[in-house]
Amino acid sequence: MKFNPLTQTHLENLEAMVAPDRFSTGESVLDLHAKDESRHPPCRPEAVIWPQSPSEVSAVLKYANINGIPVTGWGSGSSLEGNPIPIKKGIVLDFSEMNRILEIREEDFQADVEPGVVYQDLNEKLRHTGLFFPPDPGARSTLGGMIANNASGIRTIYYGSTKDYVLKLSVVLADGEMIELGTRASKTSSGYDLIRLFVGSEGTLGIVVGATVRLAGLPAEFSAAIANFPSVGTAGKAVFEIMRGGLNPAALELLGSECIELMNKEESLGLNVSPTLFMEFHGTTTSQLAEVLEIAEEICRAEGCSQFQPGLGRTERDRIFKARHALGDMIFRNHPDCHILVMDVAVPITAYSVLITEIRKELAGTDLVSYYLSHAGNGNVHLNIAGKKGDQKQWDLINKISQCLVSKCIELGGTATGEHGIGLGKRKYMAAEHGTSLQWMKRVKSLFDPNGILNPGKIFP
Ligand SMILES: Cc1cc2nc3c(=O)[nH]c(=O)nc-3n(C[C@H](O)[C@H](O)[C@H](O)COP(=O)(O)OP(=O)(O)OC[C@H]3O[C@@H](n4cnc5c(N)ncnc54)[C@H](O)[C@@H]3O)c2cc1C
């Protein structure tokens, strides 16, 4: 696909579509929109626009489509696979000025939002209603970015991911046409599910300018526990038994020994250094949750757990999960001279131990520092590998290991990405994972965006 650079006339025409203070070609602004949180190389757009309304988005897209100019949506740039990096330059639409919560309908469990709303701000606003928006990727992400990446987080096992919370979408298509998708009814079996097509499409099919999202009731009571295991295999069996036993965990996180060592060092946790499960339960009463914890302990002990630390109530849950939430930052902080490759794959739960064995095999004999942490209840594994900045030899090795492991996941019936999306980093696995259906994805893309102006260079190899 050949695109046209922004000429002086284009710049003037685009600036006239919005107020001058919402259009920029300034160096520092372009730099800020050149990279996300991944290690993919930056690429500057040619201009950044901060729209304030769907009609402004529509006008910009119509103009860009006629003139062959790429357009990439931008939430807060917290992606981990290069998803918003404008590798074909053109225009970046930054949604930070479309960040209004338009309406909260408590009794329908719904909220109407603009795409630039940060999900933590939505939850803050909802606090007094006893409701919340459950998907929680951790970073300060926008609803638009979460919808585009189908983001999820540590509580996906209980609450589901972003796709389970989108009821309606307002989307501007590549040629500027605005369409409305979905319904405010909480269930429907009407026609093709276009919502699910747009959720996870990484801004390659249309630009989201509004959404109606589903909300959930805040749990009345919380509990949590930490349990260590002699091996990943025994921890995996405990995960299966906890789920089969109907304990309905809200989070079930399995962390490798290296993570525990780091958390002990940073937070003085004093945990035994071995594969460890962090679990959380939500319920209506503390007595119900105390019972759940007793059963969970029985299950863990039966699998060889020697240290089970339970905690009842919100404060205890927060204490137990504080270190887990801080882990990502801890890893980055402890390797200031390194880039960190954050691998994100998912396999069927039964293939979990096979994958971890494979990870060990690949890393054996190397001097690489790595950490595995996983949303175990979903078979979603993150392997973080630290590689020295500028050490090409080391990075060649890391990339080779990552490639082998992702291919292994697909072979095991899994996916190249559990939650971070395809972006730039996972494009090469699309054919292996999707086979001939990749051709149908390409047809869908060309139906919605025949000139390929929307976030070009993403998803497809
Ligand atoms: C420390 C850390 C931890 C993380 N943990 C998780 C995790 O646990 N789970 C998880 O899922 N992710 C995680 N992420 C990744 C990231 O936070 C999510 O993918 C998030 O959804 C990105 O949102 P954003 O607002 O930053 O979007 P951006 O990164 O700005 O954009 C994401 C994608 O959305 C597109 N886009 C943005 N706005 C629109 C729009 N209005 N219309 C159409 N397309 C649009 C962009 O073009 C891009 O393709 C983590 C990131 C960090 C830095």
Short mmCIF file of C-alpha atoms in Angstrom, two decimals, residues 23-458:
data_model
loop_
_atom_site.label_atom_id
_atom_site.label_comp_id
_atom_site.label_asym_id
_atom_site.label_seq_id
_atom_site.Cartn_x
_atom_site.Cartn_y
_atom_site.Cartn_z
CA PHE A 23 -3.33 20.20 15.94
CA SER A 24 0.44 19.83 16.20
CA THR A 25 3.51 19.02 14.19
CA GLY A 26 5.82 19.97 17.07
CA GLU A 27 8.89 17.76 17.50
CA SER A 28 8.21 16.81 21.12
CA VAL A 29 4.55 16.03 20.40
CA LEU A 30 5.53 13.79 17.48
CA ASP A 31 8.10 12.04 19.70
CA LEU A 32 5.48 11.43 22.39
CA HIS A 33 3.29 9.69 19.81
CA ALA A 34 6.12 7.68 18.22
CA LYS A 35 6.31 4.82 20.70
CA ASP A 36 4.28 2.79 23.14
CA GLU A 37 5.57 0.87 26.20
CA SER A 38 7.08 -1.91 24.08
CA ARG A 39 10.66 -2.29 22.88
CA HIS A 40 9.60 -1.81 19.24
CA PRO A 41 11.50 1.03 17.55
CA PRO A 42 9.74 4.40 17.54
CA CYS A 43 8.30 6.01 14.41
CA ARG A 44 6.97 9.56 14.40
CA PRO A 45 3.66 10.50 12.82
CA GLU A 46 3.61 13.67 10.69
CA ALA A 47 0.86 15.37 12.68
CA VAL A 48 -1.15 14.82 15.86
CA ILE A 49 -4.81 15.86 16.19
CA TRP A 50 -6.84 15.93 19.41
CA PRO A 51 -10.48 15.59 18.26
CA GLN A 52 -13.31 16.67 20.54
CA SER A 53 -16.27 15.18 18.69
CA PRO A 54 -17.27 12.32 16.38
CA SER A 55 -17.88 14.83 13.59
CA GLU A 56 -14.27 16.05 13.78
CA VAL A 57 -13.05 12.45 13.60
CA SER A 58 -15.32 11.87 10.63
CA ALA A 59 -14.05 14.95 8.77
CA VAL A 60 -10.39 13.98 9.33
CA LEU A 61 -10.96 10.39 8.19
CA LYS A 62 -12.88 11.44 5.10
CA TYR A 63 -10.03 13.78 4.13
CA ALA A 64 -7.32 11.21 4.91
CA ASN A 65 -9.12 8.50 2.93
CA ILE A 66 -9.45 10.66 -0.18
CA ASN A 67 -5.79 11.71 0.06
CA GLY A 68 -4.23 8.34 0.97
CA ILE A 69 -3.00 9.44 4.41
CA PRO A 70 -2.60 6.88 7.24
CA VAL A 71 -4.56 7.46 10.47
CA THR A 72 -3.77 5.78 13.79
CA GLY A 73 -5.85 6.01 16.97
CA TRP A 74 -4.07 6.81 20.25
CA GLY A 75 -5.34 6.18 23.78
CA SER A 76 -2.55 6.48 26.32
CA GLY A 77 0.14 4.60 24.41
CA SER A 78 0.48 1.86 27.04
CA SER A 79 0.44 -1.04 24.55
CA LEU A 80 3.13 -3.67 24.71
CA GLU A 81 3.28 -4.87 21.10
CA GLY A 82 3.72 -1.63 19.15
CA ASN A 83 -0.05 -1.50 18.48
CA PRO A 84 -0.32 2.33 18.23
CA ILE A 85 3.12 3.06 16.70
CA PRO A 86 2.35 4.91 13.43
CA ILE A 87 4.88 2.98 11.34
CA LYS A 88 3.53 4.45 8.09
CA LYS A 89 3.53 7.95 9.59
CA GLY A 90 0.51 10.14 8.69
CA ILE A 91 -1.92 11.38 11.36
CA VAL A 92 -2.31 10.24 14.95
CA LEU A 93 -5.72 10.89 16.54
CA ASP A 94 -5.10 11.34 20.26
CA PHE A 95 -8.34 10.84 22.23
CA SER A 96 -7.33 12.52 25.46
CA GLU A 97 -9.78 15.38 24.78
CA MET A 98 -12.70 13.00 24.20
CA ASN A 99 -12.68 11.75 27.77
CA ARG A 100 -16.16 12.45 29.08
CA ILE A 101 -18.28 9.94 30.95
CA LEU A 102 -21.55 10.86 29.24
CA GLU A 103 -24.07 8.97 31.33
CA ILE A 104 -24.18 6.37 34.07
CA ARG A 105 -27.38 4.32 34.21
CA GLU A 106 -26.89 2.57 37.54
CA GLU A 107 -30.03 0.49 37.38
CA ASP A 108 -29.20 -0.79 33.91
CA PHE A 109 -25.57 -1.48 34.97
CA GLN A 110 -24.36 0.64 32.04
CA ALA A 111 -22.23 3.68 31.27
CA ASP A 112 -21.84 5.70 28.05
CA VAL A 113 -18.29 6.87 27.56
CA GLU A 114 -16.08 8.66 25.09
CA PRO A 115 -13.01 6.67 23.94
CA GLY A 116 -10.46 8.73 25.87
CA VAL A 117 -11.91 7.88 29.31
CA VAL A 118 -9.26 6.18 31.47
CA TYR A 119 -10.78 3.10 33.09
CA GLN A 120 -9.44 3.98 36.57
CA ASP A 121 -11.23 7.35 36.29
CA LEU A 122 -14.47 5.60 35.33
CA ASN A 123 -14.14 3.34 38.37
CA GLU A 124 -13.40 6.30 40.62
CA LYS A 125 -16.56 8.01 39.35
CA LEU A 126 -18.57 4.80 39.90
CA ARG A 127 -17.33 4.23 43.45
CA HIS A 128 -20.37 5.66 45.23
CA THR A 129 -22.75 3.59 43.07
CA GLY A 130 -21.41 0.20 44.22
CA LEU A 131 -20.65 -0.64 40.58
CA PHE A 132 -17.43 -0.95 38.60
CA PHE A 133 -15.97 -1.67 35.17
CA PRO A 134 -14.03 -4.91 35.75
CA PRO A 135 -11.39 -5.29 32.96
CA ASP A 136 -8.12 -4.08 34.53
CA PRO A 137 -4.96 -4.14 32.39
CA GLY A 138 -3.04 -2.36 35.14
CA ALA A 139 -1.55 0.54 33.15
CA ARG A 140 -3.51 3.84 32.89
CA SER A 141 -5.35 2.75 29.74
CA THR A 142 -8.26 4.34 27.91
CA LEU A 143 -11.53 2.62 27.08
CA GLY A 144 -10.78 3.19 23.36
CA GLY A 145 -7.38 1.48 23.65
CA MET A 146 -8.83 -1.35 25.75
CA ILE A 147 -11.62 -1.94 23.25
CA ALA A 148 -9.15 -1.87 20.35
CA ASN A 149 -6.80 -4.36 22.09
CA ASN A 150 -9.53 -6.39 23.85
CA ALA A 151 -7.55 -5.84 27.03
CA SER A 152 -7.94 -7.93 30.15
CA GLY A 153 -6.09 -8.46 33.41
CA ILE A 154 -5.65 -10.52 36.51
CA ARG A 155 -9.39 -10.85 37.22
CA THR A 156 -10.38 -12.02 33.74
CA ILE A 157 -10.85 -15.57 35.02
CA TYR A 158 -13.90 -14.36 36.98
CA TYR A 159 -15.10 -11.26 35.17
CA GLY A 160 -14.07 -11.82 31.53
CA SER A 161 -12.22 -9.41 29.24
CA THR A 162 -13.16 -6.12 27.58
CA LYS A 163 -15.16 -7.86 24.83
CA ASP A 164 -17.60 -9.11 27.49
CA TYR A 165 -18.35 -5.53 28.57
CA VAL A 166 -19.07 -3.72 25.32
CA LEU A 167 -22.78 -3.42 24.53
CA LYS A 168 -22.76 -0.61 21.95
CA LEU A 169 -20.14 1.13 19.87
CA SER A 170 -20.13 4.29 17.77
CA VAL A 171 -17.52 3.85 15.08
CA VAL A 172 -16.26 6.15 12.34
CA LEU A 173 -15.24 4.13 9.29
CA ALA A 174 -12.26 4.88 7.04
CA ASP A 175 -14.36 7.00 4.63
CA GLY A 176 -15.82 9.08 7.44
CA GLU A 177 -19.19 7.30 7.70
CA MET A 178 -20.37 6.91 11.28
CA ILE A 179 -22.11 3.67 12.30
CA GLU A 180 -23.78 2.48 15.50
CA LEU A 181 -23.34 -1.14 16.56
CA GLY A 182 -24.98 -3.29 19.23
CA THR A 183 -27.85 -2.78 21.64
CA ARG A 184 -28.48 -1.61 25.20
CA ALA A 185 -30.27 -4.88 25.96
CA SER A 186 -28.08 -7.13 28.07
CA LYS A 187 -28.59 -10.01 25.65
CA THR A 188 -29.29 -10.30 21.96
CA SER A 189 -29.12 -12.85 19.17
CA SER A 190 -29.78 -10.36 16.41
CA GLY A 191 -27.64 -10.64 13.31
CA TYR A 192 -23.86 -10.73 12.94
CA ASP A 193 -21.94 -9.68 16.04
CA LEU A 194 -20.10 -6.66 14.63
CA ILE A 195 -19.19 -5.50 18.14
CA ARG A 196 -16.94 -8.55 18.55
CA LEU A 197 -15.43 -7.82 15.14
CA PHE A 198 -14.41 -4.31 16.16
CA VAL A 199 -13.28 -5.23 19.68
CA GLY A 200 -9.68 -6.40 19.33
CA SER A 201 -9.26 -4.99 15.81
CA GLU A 202 -6.55 -2.56 17.03
CA GLY A 203 -8.01 0.42 15.19
CA THR A 204 -7.57 -1.25 11.79
CA LEU A 205 -11.30 -1.41 10.89
CA GLY A 206 -12.66 1.85 12.28
CA ILE A 207 -12.17 4.47 14.96
CA VAL A 208 -14.23 4.13 18.14
CA VAL A 209 -15.83 7.46 19.09
CA GLY A 210 -18.21 6.24 21.79
CA ALA A 211 -19.19 3.12 23.72
CA THR A 212 -21.86 1.82 26.05
CA VAL A 213 -20.18 -0.50 28.52
CA ARG A 214 -21.59 -3.01 30.95
CA LEU A 215 -20.84 -2.56 34.67
CA ALA A 216 -20.69 -5.11 37.49
CA GLY A 217 -21.60 -4.90 41.18
CA LEU A 218 -18.66 -4.34 43.53
CA PRO A 219 -18.19 -7.44 45.66
CA ALA A 220 -19.26 -7.11 49.29
CA GLU A 221 -16.33 -9.09 50.69
CA PHE A 222 -12.86 -10.10 49.61
CA SER A 223 -10.33 -12.72 50.57
CA ALA A 224 -6.93 -13.76 49.25
CA ALA A 225 -4.18 -16.28 49.85
CA ILE A 226 -0.61 -17.08 48.86
CA ALA A 227 0.38 -20.74 48.44
CA ASN A 228 3.75 -22.15 47.42
CA PHE A 229 4.34 -25.45 45.61
CA PRO A 230 7.23 -27.86 45.06
CA SER A 231 6.86 -27.58 41.25
CA VAL A 232 4.92 -25.93 38.45
CA GLY A 233 3.21 -29.27 37.82
CA THR A 234 1.78 -29.46 41.36
CA ALA A 235 0.76 -25.78 41.24
CA GLY A 236 -0.99 -26.47 37.92
CA LYS A 237 -2.91 -29.36 39.50
CA ALA A 238 -4.01 -27.07 42.34
CA VAL A 239 -5.23 -24.52 39.77
CA PHE A 240 -7.34 -27.21 38.09
CA GLU A 241 -8.77 -28.48 41.41
CA ILE A 242 -9.62 -24.97 42.64
CA MET A 243 -11.53 -24.30 39.44
CA ARG A 244 -13.17 -27.73 39.30
CA GLY A 245 -14.16 -27.41 42.95
CA GLY A 246 -16.35 -24.44 42.02
CA LEU A 247 -14.40 -22.02 44.24
CA ASN A 248 -14.75 -19.38 41.52
CA PRO A 249 -11.49 -17.50 42.07
CA ALA A 250 -11.48 -13.83 41.07
CA ALA A 251 -7.74 -14.11 40.36
CA LEU A 252 -5.42 -17.09 40.16
CA GLU A 253 -1.88 -15.96 39.45
CA LEU A 254 1.06 -18.36 39.23
CA LEU A 255 4.47 -16.76 39.67
CA GLY A 256 7.86 -18.43 39.10
CA SER A 257 10.63 -18.64 41.71
CA GLU A 258 12.53 -15.66 40.22
CA CYS A 259 9.48 -13.44 40.78
CA ILE A 260 9.21 -14.57 44.39
CA GLU A 261 12.92 -13.89 44.96
CA LEU A 262 12.48 -10.37 43.59
CA MET A 263 9.31 -9.71 45.62
CA ASN A 264 11.05 -10.95 48.81
CA LYS A 265 13.94 -8.59 48.11
CA GLU A 266 11.78 -5.54 47.34
CA GLU A 267 8.87 -6.04 49.73
CA SER A 268 10.43 -8.24 52.46
CA LEU A 269 7.69 -10.84 52.03
CA GLY A 270 9.67 -13.77 53.44
CA LEU A 271 8.02 -16.25 51.07
CA ASN A 272 9.55 -19.63 50.31
CA VAL A 273 11.23 -19.38 46.92
CA SER A 274 9.29 -21.78 44.70
CA PRO A 275 6.36 -21.62 42.21
CA THR A 276 3.65 -19.70 44.07
CA LEU A 277 -0.07 -19.10 43.57
CA PHE A 278 -1.65 -15.77 44.46
CA MET A 279 -5.42 -16.26 44.65
CA GLU A 280 -8.34 -13.95 45.33
CA PHE A 281 -12.00 -14.66 46.02
CA HIS A 282 -15.04 -12.40 46.01
CA GLY A 283 -18.26 -13.12 47.88
CA THR A 284 -21.13 -11.85 49.94
CA THR A 285 -20.03 -12.69 53.51
CA THR A 286 -16.73 -13.26 55.33
CA SER A 287 -17.95 -16.59 56.69
CA GLN A 288 -18.60 -17.82 53.14
CA LEU A 289 -15.12 -16.66 52.09
CA ALA A 290 -13.47 -18.19 55.17
CA GLU A 291 -14.98 -21.52 54.12
CA VAL A 292 -13.69 -21.05 50.55
CA LEU A 293 -10.19 -20.35 51.90
CA GLU A 294 -10.32 -23.53 54.01
CA ILE A 295 -11.17 -25.62 50.95
CA ALA A 296 -8.50 -23.85 48.87
CA GLU A 297 -5.92 -24.60 51.58
CA GLU A 298 -6.94 -28.29 51.63
CA ILE A 299 -6.51 -28.48 47.85
CA CYS A 300 -3.12 -26.74 47.94
CA ARG A 301 -1.81 -28.85 50.84
CA ALA A 302 -2.81 -32.01 48.96
CA GLU A 303 -0.54 -30.86 46.14
CA GLY A 304 2.45 -30.36 48.45
CA CYS A 305 2.00 -26.72 49.48
CA SER A 306 4.08 -26.02 52.60
CA GLN A 307 3.25 -22.35 53.15
CA PHE A 308 -0.37 -21.14 52.87
CA GLN A 309 -0.99 -17.53 53.93
CA PRO A 310 -4.71 -16.67 53.98
CA GLY A 311 -6.19 -13.19 54.40
CA LEU A 312 -9.84 -12.20 54.97
CA GLY A 313 -11.29 -8.80 54.11
CA ARG A 314 -10.40 -6.00 51.74
CA THR A 315 -7.35 -4.76 53.67
CA GLU A 316 -5.84 -8.23 53.79
CA ARG A 317 -6.59 -8.78 50.11
CA ASP A 318 -4.89 -5.46 49.27
CA ARG A 319 -1.86 -6.39 51.40
CA ILE A 320 -1.48 -9.78 49.72
CA PHE A 321 -1.91 -8.46 46.18
CA LYS A 322 0.18 -5.26 46.63
CA ALA A 323 3.41 -6.99 45.67
CA ARG A 324 1.74 -8.83 42.78
CA HIS A 325 0.49 -5.55 41.33
CA ALA A 326 3.92 -3.96 41.71
CA LEU A 327 5.77 -6.89 40.10
CA GLY A 328 5.83 -5.54 36.51
CA ASP A 329 7.40 -2.27 37.65
CA MET A 330 9.81 -4.11 39.97
CA ILE A 331 11.14 -6.12 37.04
CA PHE A 332 11.73 -2.99 34.94
CA ARG A 333 13.28 -1.13 37.91
CA ASN A 334 15.70 -3.93 38.69
CA HIS A 335 17.17 -3.94 35.18
CA PRO A 336 17.85 -0.29 34.38
CA ASP A 337 20.43 -1.16 31.70
CA CYS A 338 18.09 -3.60 29.94
CA HIS A 339 15.08 -3.67 27.69
CA ILE A 340 12.50 -6.24 28.81
CA LEU A 341 10.79 -8.50 26.33
CA VAL A 342 7.27 -9.12 27.65
CA MET A 343 6.00 -12.30 26.05
CA ASP A 344 2.25 -12.86 26.21
CA VAL A 345 0.86 -16.21 25.12
CA ALA A 346 -2.02 -18.45 26.18
CA VAL A 347 -2.45 -22.22 26.05
CA PRO A 348 -5.16 -24.67 27.13
CA ILE A 349 -4.73 -25.24 30.89
CA THR A 350 -3.63 -28.85 30.32
CA ALA A 351 -0.69 -27.61 28.21
CA TYR A 352 0.47 -25.19 30.89
CA SER A 353 3.17 -27.40 32.48
CA VAL A 354 4.41 -28.50 29.03
CA LEU A 355 4.91 -24.85 28.15
CA ILE A 356 6.76 -24.05 31.37
CA THR A 357 9.05 -27.10 30.80
CA GLU A 358 9.69 -25.81 27.28
CA ILE A 359 10.51 -22.35 28.66
CA ARG A 360 13.05 -23.91 31.05
CA LYS A 361 14.57 -25.96 28.22
CA GLU A 362 14.97 -22.91 25.98
CA LEU A 363 16.55 -20.80 28.73
CA ALA A 364 18.87 -23.52 30.08
CA GLY A 365 22.52 -22.83 29.34
CA THR A 366 21.93 -19.13 28.69
CA ASP A 367 22.84 -16.36 31.14
CA LEU A 368 19.52 -14.59 30.54
CA VAL A 369 17.55 -13.27 33.51
CA SER A 370 13.87 -14.10 33.07
CA TYR A 371 10.64 -14.13 35.05
CA TYR A 372 7.47 -16.02 34.33
CA LEU A 373 4.19 -14.81 35.71
CA SER A 374 0.86 -16.02 34.56
CA HIS A 375 -2.87 -15.60 34.80
CA ALA A 376 -2.90 -19.35 35.40
CA GLY A 377 -6.65 -19.81 35.48
CA ASN A 378 -6.73 -18.64 31.85
CA GLY A 379 -3.53 -20.43 30.79
CA ASN A 380 -2.17 -16.96 29.94
CA VAL A 381 1.61 -16.87 30.45
CA HIS A 382 3.90 -13.84 30.48
CA LEU A 383 7.62 -14.49 30.23
CA ASN A 384 9.68 -11.35 30.84
CA ILE A 385 13.27 -11.62 29.62
CA ALA A 386 15.83 -8.90 30.35
CA GLY A 387 18.29 -8.13 27.54
CA LYS A 388 21.10 -5.58 27.71
CA LYS A 389 20.37 -2.41 25.73
CA GLY A 390 22.47 -2.42 22.56
CA ASP A 391 23.66 -6.04 22.94
CA GLN A 392 22.54 -7.32 19.55
CA LYS A 393 23.88 -10.84 20.15
CA GLN A 394 21.82 -11.17 23.31
CA TRP A 395 18.73 -9.77 21.61
CA ASP A 396 19.11 -12.18 18.68
CA LEU A 397 19.07 -15.00 21.22
CA ILE A 398 16.05 -13.56 23.08
CA ASN A 399 14.13 -13.14 19.83
CA LYS A 400 14.96 -16.69 18.81
CA ILE A 401 13.78 -18.06 22.16
CA SER A 402 10.60 -15.99 22.00
CA GLN A 403 9.91 -17.22 18.47
CA CYS A 404 10.37 -20.88 19.49
CA LEU A 405 8.09 -20.48 22.50
CA VAL A 406 5.30 -18.68 20.66
CA SER A 407 5.39 -21.31 17.90
CA LYS A 408 5.25 -24.03 20.58
CA CYS A 409 2.14 -22.40 22.09
CA ILE A 410 0.38 -22.43 18.75
CA GLU A 411 1.41 -26.07 18.28
CA LEU A 412 -0.12 -26.81 21.72
CA GLY A 413 -3.45 -25.41 20.55
CA GLY A 414 -2.86 -21.97 22.06
CA THR A 415 -2.53 -18.42 20.81
CA ALA A 416 0.32 -15.99 20.12
CA THR A 417 -1.33 -13.40 22.37
CA GLY A 418 -3.62 -13.74 25.37
CA GLU A 419 -4.20 -10.03 25.92
CA HIS A 420 -1.63 -7.63 24.42
CA GLY A 421 -2.80 -8.01 20.82
CA ILE A 422 -0.88 -8.54 17.59
CA GLY A 423 0.47 -5.03 16.94
CA LEU A 424 3.85 -5.34 15.25
CA GLY A 425 5.40 -8.07 17.36
CA LYS A 426 3.05 -10.96 16.68
CA ARG A 427 2.29 -10.43 12.98
CA LYS A 428 4.61 -13.23 11.91
CA TYR A 429 2.53 -15.84 13.77
CA MET A 430 -0.81 -14.95 12.19
CA ALA A 431 -0.58 -17.50 9.36
CA ALA A 432 0.48 -20.34 11.69
CA GLU A 433 -2.31 -19.55 14.15
CA HIS A 434 -5.15 -18.80 11.75
CA GLY A 435 -4.36 -20.76 8.58
CA THR A 436 -6.77 -20.03 5.75
CA SER A 437 -9.03 -17.90 7.95
CA LEU A 438 -6.33 -15.20 7.78
CA GLN A 439 -7.47 -14.62 4.18
CA TRP A 440 -10.99 -13.93 5.50
CA MET A 441 -9.60 -11.46 8.00
CA LYS A 442 -7.86 -9.68 5.09
CA ARG A 443 -11.15 -9.58 3.19
CA VAL A 444 -12.91 -8.08 6.20
CA LYS A 445 -10.14 -5.47 6.46
CA SER A 446 -10.47 -4.50 2.79
CA LEU A 447 -14.26 -4.34 3.07
CA PHE A 448 -14.12 -1.78 5.90
CA ASP A 449 -10.92 -0.01 4.86
CA PRO A 450 -10.32 -0.53 1.11
CA ASN A 451 -7.48 2.00 0.97
CA GLY A 452 -5.80 0.56 4.06
CA ILE A 453 -5.40 3.93 5.81
CA LEU A 454 -6.37 2.73 9.31
CA ASN A 455 -3.38 1.84 11.50
CA PRO A 456 -1.51 0.37 8.51
CA GLY A 457 1.16 -2.27 9.03
CA LYS A 458 -0.56 -3.85 12.04
#
